Each structure stands twice: as C-alpha cells, then as structure tokens.
Short mmCIF file of C-alpha atoms in Angstrom, two decimals:
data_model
loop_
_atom_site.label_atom_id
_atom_site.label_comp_id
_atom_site.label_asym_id
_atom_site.label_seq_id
_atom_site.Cartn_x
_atom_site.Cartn_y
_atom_site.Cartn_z
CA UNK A 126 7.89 -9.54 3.13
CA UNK A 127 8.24 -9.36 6.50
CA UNK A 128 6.05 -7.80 8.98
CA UNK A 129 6.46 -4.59 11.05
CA UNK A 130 8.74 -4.72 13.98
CA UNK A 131 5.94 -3.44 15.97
CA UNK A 132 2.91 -3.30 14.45
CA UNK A 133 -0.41 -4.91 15.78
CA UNK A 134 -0.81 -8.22 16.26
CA UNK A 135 -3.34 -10.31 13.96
CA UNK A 136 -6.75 -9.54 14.52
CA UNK A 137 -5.86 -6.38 16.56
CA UNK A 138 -7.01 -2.66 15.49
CA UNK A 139 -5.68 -0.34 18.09
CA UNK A 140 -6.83 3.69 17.98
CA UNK A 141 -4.27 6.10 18.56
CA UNK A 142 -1.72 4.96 15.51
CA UNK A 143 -0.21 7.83 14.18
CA UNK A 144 -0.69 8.55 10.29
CA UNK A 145 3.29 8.07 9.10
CA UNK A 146 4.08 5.16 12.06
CA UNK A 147 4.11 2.55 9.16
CA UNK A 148 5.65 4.29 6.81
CA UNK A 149 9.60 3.55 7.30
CA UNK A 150 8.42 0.13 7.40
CA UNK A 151 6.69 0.29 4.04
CA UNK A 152 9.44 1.97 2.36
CA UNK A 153 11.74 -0.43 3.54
CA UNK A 154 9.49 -2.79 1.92
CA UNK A 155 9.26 -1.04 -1.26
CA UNK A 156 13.10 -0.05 -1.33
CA UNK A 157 15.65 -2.15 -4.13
CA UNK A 158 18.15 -1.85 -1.53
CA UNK A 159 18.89 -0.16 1.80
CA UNK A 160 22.07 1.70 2.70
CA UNK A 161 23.37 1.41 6.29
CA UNK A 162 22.41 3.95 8.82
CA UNK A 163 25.17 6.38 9.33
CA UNK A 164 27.18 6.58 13.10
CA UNK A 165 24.85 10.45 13.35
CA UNK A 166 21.74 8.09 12.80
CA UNK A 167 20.57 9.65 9.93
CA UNK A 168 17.70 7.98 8.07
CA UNK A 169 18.54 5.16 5.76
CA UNK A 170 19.24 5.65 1.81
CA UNK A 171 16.84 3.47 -0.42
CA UNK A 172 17.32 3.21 -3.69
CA UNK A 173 14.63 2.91 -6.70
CA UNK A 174 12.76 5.53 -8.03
CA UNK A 175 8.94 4.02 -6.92
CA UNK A 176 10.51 3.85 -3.27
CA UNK A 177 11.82 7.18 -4.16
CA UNK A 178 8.64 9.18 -5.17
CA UNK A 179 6.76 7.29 -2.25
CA UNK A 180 9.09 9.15 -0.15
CA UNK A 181 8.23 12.20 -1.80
CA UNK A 182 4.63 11.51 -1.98
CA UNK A 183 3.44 10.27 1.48
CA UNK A 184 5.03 12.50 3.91
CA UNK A 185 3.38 15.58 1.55
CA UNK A 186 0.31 13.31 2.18
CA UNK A 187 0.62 12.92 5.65
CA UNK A 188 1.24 16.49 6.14
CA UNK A 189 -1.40 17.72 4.01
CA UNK A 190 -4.27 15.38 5.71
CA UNK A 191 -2.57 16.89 9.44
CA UNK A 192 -3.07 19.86 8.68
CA UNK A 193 -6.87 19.01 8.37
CA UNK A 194 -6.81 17.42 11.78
CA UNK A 195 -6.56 13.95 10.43
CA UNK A 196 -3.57 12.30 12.76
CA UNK A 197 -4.48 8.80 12.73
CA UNK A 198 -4.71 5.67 10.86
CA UNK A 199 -7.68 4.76 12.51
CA UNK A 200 -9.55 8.76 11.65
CA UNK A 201 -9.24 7.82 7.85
CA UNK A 202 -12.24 7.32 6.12
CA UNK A 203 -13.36 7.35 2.56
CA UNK A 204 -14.90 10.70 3.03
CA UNK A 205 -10.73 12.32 3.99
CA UNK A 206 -9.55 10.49 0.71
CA UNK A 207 -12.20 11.81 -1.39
CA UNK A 208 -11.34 15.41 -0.34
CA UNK A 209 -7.57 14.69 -0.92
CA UNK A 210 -9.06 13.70 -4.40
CA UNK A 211 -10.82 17.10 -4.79
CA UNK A 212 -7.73 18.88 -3.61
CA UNK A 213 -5.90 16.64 -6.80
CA UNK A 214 -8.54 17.55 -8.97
CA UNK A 215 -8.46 21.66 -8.17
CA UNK A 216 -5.17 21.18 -8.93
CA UNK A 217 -5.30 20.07 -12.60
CA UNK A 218 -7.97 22.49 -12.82
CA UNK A 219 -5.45 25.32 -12.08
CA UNK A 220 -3.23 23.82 -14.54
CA UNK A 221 -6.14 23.87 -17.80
CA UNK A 222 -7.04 27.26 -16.32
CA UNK A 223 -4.32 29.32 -16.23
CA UNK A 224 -1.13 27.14 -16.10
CA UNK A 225 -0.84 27.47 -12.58
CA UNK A 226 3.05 26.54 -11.19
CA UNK A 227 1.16 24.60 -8.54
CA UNK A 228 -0.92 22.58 -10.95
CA UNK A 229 -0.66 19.07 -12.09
CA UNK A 230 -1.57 16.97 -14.41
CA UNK A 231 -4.12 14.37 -14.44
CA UNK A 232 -1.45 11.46 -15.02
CA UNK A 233 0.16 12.81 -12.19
CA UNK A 234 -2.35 13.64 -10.37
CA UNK A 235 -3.15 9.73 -10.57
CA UNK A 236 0.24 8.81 -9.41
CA UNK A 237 -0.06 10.98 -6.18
CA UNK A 238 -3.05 8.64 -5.40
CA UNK A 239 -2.15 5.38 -6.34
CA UNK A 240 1.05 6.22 -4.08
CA UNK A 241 -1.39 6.81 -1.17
CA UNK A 242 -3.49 4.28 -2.24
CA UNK A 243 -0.44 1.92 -1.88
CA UNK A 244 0.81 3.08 1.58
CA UNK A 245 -2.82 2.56 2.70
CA UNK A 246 -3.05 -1.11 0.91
CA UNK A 247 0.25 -2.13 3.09
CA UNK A 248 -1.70 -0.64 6.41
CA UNK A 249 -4.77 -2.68 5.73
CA UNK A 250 -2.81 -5.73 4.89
CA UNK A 251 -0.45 -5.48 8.37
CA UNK A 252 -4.09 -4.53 10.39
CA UNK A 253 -3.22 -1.39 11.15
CA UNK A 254 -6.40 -0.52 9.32
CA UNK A 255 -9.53 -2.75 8.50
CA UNK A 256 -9.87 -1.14 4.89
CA UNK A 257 -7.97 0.73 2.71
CA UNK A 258 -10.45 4.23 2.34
CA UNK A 259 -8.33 5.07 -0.92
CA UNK A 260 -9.83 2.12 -2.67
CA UNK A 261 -13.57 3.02 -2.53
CA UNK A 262 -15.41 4.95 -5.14
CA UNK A 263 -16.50 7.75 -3.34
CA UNK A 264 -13.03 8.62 -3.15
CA UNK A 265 -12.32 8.04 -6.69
CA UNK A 266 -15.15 9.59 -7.87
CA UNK A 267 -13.62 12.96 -7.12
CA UNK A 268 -10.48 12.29 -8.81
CA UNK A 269 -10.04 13.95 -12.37
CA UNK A 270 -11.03 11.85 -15.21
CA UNK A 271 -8.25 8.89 -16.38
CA UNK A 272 -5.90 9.79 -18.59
CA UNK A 273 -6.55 7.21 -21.70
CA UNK A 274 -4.64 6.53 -25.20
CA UNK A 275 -8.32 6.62 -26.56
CA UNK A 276 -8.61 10.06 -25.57
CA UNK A 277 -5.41 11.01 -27.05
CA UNK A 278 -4.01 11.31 -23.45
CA UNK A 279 -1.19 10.05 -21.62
CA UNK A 280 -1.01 6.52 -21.04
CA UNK A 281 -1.54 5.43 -17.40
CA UNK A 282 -0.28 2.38 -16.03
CA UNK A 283 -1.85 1.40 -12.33
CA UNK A 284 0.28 1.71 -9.16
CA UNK A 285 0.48 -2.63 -9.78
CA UNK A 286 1.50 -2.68 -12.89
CA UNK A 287 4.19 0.02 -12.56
CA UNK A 288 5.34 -1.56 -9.36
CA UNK A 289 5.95 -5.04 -11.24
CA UNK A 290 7.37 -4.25 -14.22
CA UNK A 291 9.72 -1.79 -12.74
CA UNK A 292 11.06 -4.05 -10.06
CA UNK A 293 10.99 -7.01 -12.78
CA UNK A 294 13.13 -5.29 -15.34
CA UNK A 295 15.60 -3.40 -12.18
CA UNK A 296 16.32 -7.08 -10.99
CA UNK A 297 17.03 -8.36 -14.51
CA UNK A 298 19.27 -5.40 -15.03
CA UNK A 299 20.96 -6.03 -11.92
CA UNK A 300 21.41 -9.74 -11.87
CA UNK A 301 22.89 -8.84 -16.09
CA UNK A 302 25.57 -6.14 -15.05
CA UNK A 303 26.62 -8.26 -11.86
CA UNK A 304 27.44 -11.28 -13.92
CA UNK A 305 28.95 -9.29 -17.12
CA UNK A 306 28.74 -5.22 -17.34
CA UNK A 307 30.12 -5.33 -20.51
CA UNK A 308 27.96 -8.29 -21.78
CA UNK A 309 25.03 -7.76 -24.50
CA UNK A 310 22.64 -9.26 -22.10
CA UNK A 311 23.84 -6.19 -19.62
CA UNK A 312 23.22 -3.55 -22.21
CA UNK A 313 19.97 -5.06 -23.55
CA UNK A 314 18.97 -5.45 -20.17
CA UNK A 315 20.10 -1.65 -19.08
CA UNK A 316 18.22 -0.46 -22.42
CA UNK A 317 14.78 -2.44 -21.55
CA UNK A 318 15.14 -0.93 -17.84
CA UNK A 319 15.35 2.36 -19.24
CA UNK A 320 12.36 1.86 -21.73
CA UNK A 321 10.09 1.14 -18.94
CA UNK A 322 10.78 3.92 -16.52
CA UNK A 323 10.22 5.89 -19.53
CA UNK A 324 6.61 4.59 -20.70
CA UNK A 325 5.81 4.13 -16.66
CA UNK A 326 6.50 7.09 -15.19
CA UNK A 327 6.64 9.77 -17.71
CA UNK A 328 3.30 8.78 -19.86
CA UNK A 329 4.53 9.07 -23.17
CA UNK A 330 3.18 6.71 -25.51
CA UNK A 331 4.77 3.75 -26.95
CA UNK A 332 4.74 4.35 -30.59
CA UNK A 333 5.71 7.75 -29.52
CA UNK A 334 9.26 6.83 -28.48
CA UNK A 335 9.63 2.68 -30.64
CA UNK A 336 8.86 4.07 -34.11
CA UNK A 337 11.97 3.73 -36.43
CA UNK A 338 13.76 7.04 -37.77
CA UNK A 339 14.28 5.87 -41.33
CA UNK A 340 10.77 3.87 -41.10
CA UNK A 341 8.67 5.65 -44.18
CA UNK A 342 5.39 4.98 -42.22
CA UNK A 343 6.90 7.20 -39.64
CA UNK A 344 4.58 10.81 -39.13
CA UNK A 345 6.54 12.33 -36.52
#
C-alpha cells in the first residue's frame, strides 16, 4: 500500500489535520479498482461494496462528530468514540422500542463502527494519529451488545475478516471470468463471491441459506 501523497512524515504528529483529509487516500486504498477522473474533475468511481459503504459511512461520521465541534484528527479521543457509540446504541434502542425509521440494528450498528474503526486504524498506521480511539474499551463499552449465533442473533463477522474474505473471493472471481466467463471455474467462482457478500454483509446465518431443499433433515 502506498503511503499518502501528503501525509506526515514518520515520527511526525502535526495538530490542525482536518477529520476527512485522509480519507480519499484510504478509500483509494480500500477501492477494487479506480475509474479515471472525469475532464469536470469529478471525484473518482471505486468499485467494491466495503469501499462502497466506507464511503457511505465515514463522511456521515465525519459530519456527525463536526457537528459536535470535533474537526480534527488530533481532537479525537476515546471519550468522542464512546459517545458516537451511545448515539449507535440509542439508535437500536429506537428500533426495539417502537420501530423507529431511524433505528438500526445491532449488526449494523456494529458495521457503522468497525467502518470508523477502520478509517481510524489507517490514520494511526500513516501517523496522522498516535492511537486509534475506536479501538479502546471505553468506547466499546457503550456499543450495544454483539450480535452472536449463540444468542440466536445475526452472525457478525469483524471489519478483518469481512475485509479479507471479500477481497479474497472478488479477486478469485475476477482473475476466473478474465481468463474464461463462460468457464465452470468462472461460475463457481461468481457463485462463492456471491455466498460471501451474502453471509458478510447481510447476517444471515449459514445453515440458513446452505441447507438442501429436498434434504429431509431440513426444518425450514
């Protein structure tokens, strides 16, 4: 991965960085592929649906922790993630309460901060930050409880783990269609791409969606 065009230099933790001046860089970083910038110099296309939600995530992020008077890298501490947490939390509250529009679940809920908690991972690792605040358990401490299959709940895969398997299985699929798109290794390929974003991003269990229709041990 290569490093920002102009971000700090090693050892060096300047003051004043804005919240969201990393961010193109890390969603370059993140990004299966990058279209070219247009001749009106309109922002980049990146493709992949982690790069995707981070775009959707952060910025709503960004904004939300702005809007608190938080405007700098360098500001965060544990104590502004662990209110973004509550704010998370009172919102799959709403949900359980009353089925609020604006509520969430706790899977999702989840995925909102481990996409944070990633953004802030790639800050601490260029030295725009010294540590990443999102990874600290005062923070997580105010996050809803973990969705679990013990519990009956949704599974939930980490931030890692999603990132890895997706972009595993996306090259695989890639490097299968490029060499033969109407190859078996292309469609098994396309099928175990589609499996994972399934399990990874939408919770659903695995025996859920893998059980055999005409299997007799089959409940549902």
């Amino acid at each position: 991965m290569a490093p920002p065009a102009d971000g700090p230099q090693s050892g060096e933790i300047t003051g004043e960085t804005p919240l969201d001046d990393p961010l193109p860089d890390f969603l370059d970083a993140k990004a299966k592929t990058i279209g070219e910038t247009d001749s009106a110099g309109e922002e980049a296309q990146r493709s992949g649906n982690y790069v995707q939600a981070l775009e959707r995530v952060v910025p709503d992020w960004i904004e939300w922790m702005d809007s608190r008077g938080v405007t700098t890298l360098e500001a965060l501490d544990s104590r502004h993630l662990a209110r973004y947490a509550g704010h998370l939390a009172r919102r799959v509250n709403a949900r359980r309460a009353n089925g609020d529009a604006e509520g969430i679940t706790p899977a999702t809920a989840w995925n909102y901060y481990s996409l944070v908690s990633a953004y802030l991972h790639y800050c601490q690792q260029w030295e725009y930050i010294a540590e990443n605040p999102a990874d600290t358990d005062r923070a997580k401490d105010e996050m809803p409880d973990r969705p679990t299959t013990d519990s009956g709940q949704q599974q939930f895969w980490s931030q890692q783990q999603r990132e890895t398997i997706v972009s595993y299985v996306d090259e695989r699929a890639h490097d299968a269609i490029d060499a033969d798109p109407r190859s078996r290794e292309a469609l098994t390929a396309a099928r175990d791409r589609a499996l994972v974003y399934v399990l990874g991003f939408s919770g659903v269990r695995g025996a859920e969606v893998l059980a055999a229709s005409r299997d007799d041990r089959r409940t549902g």
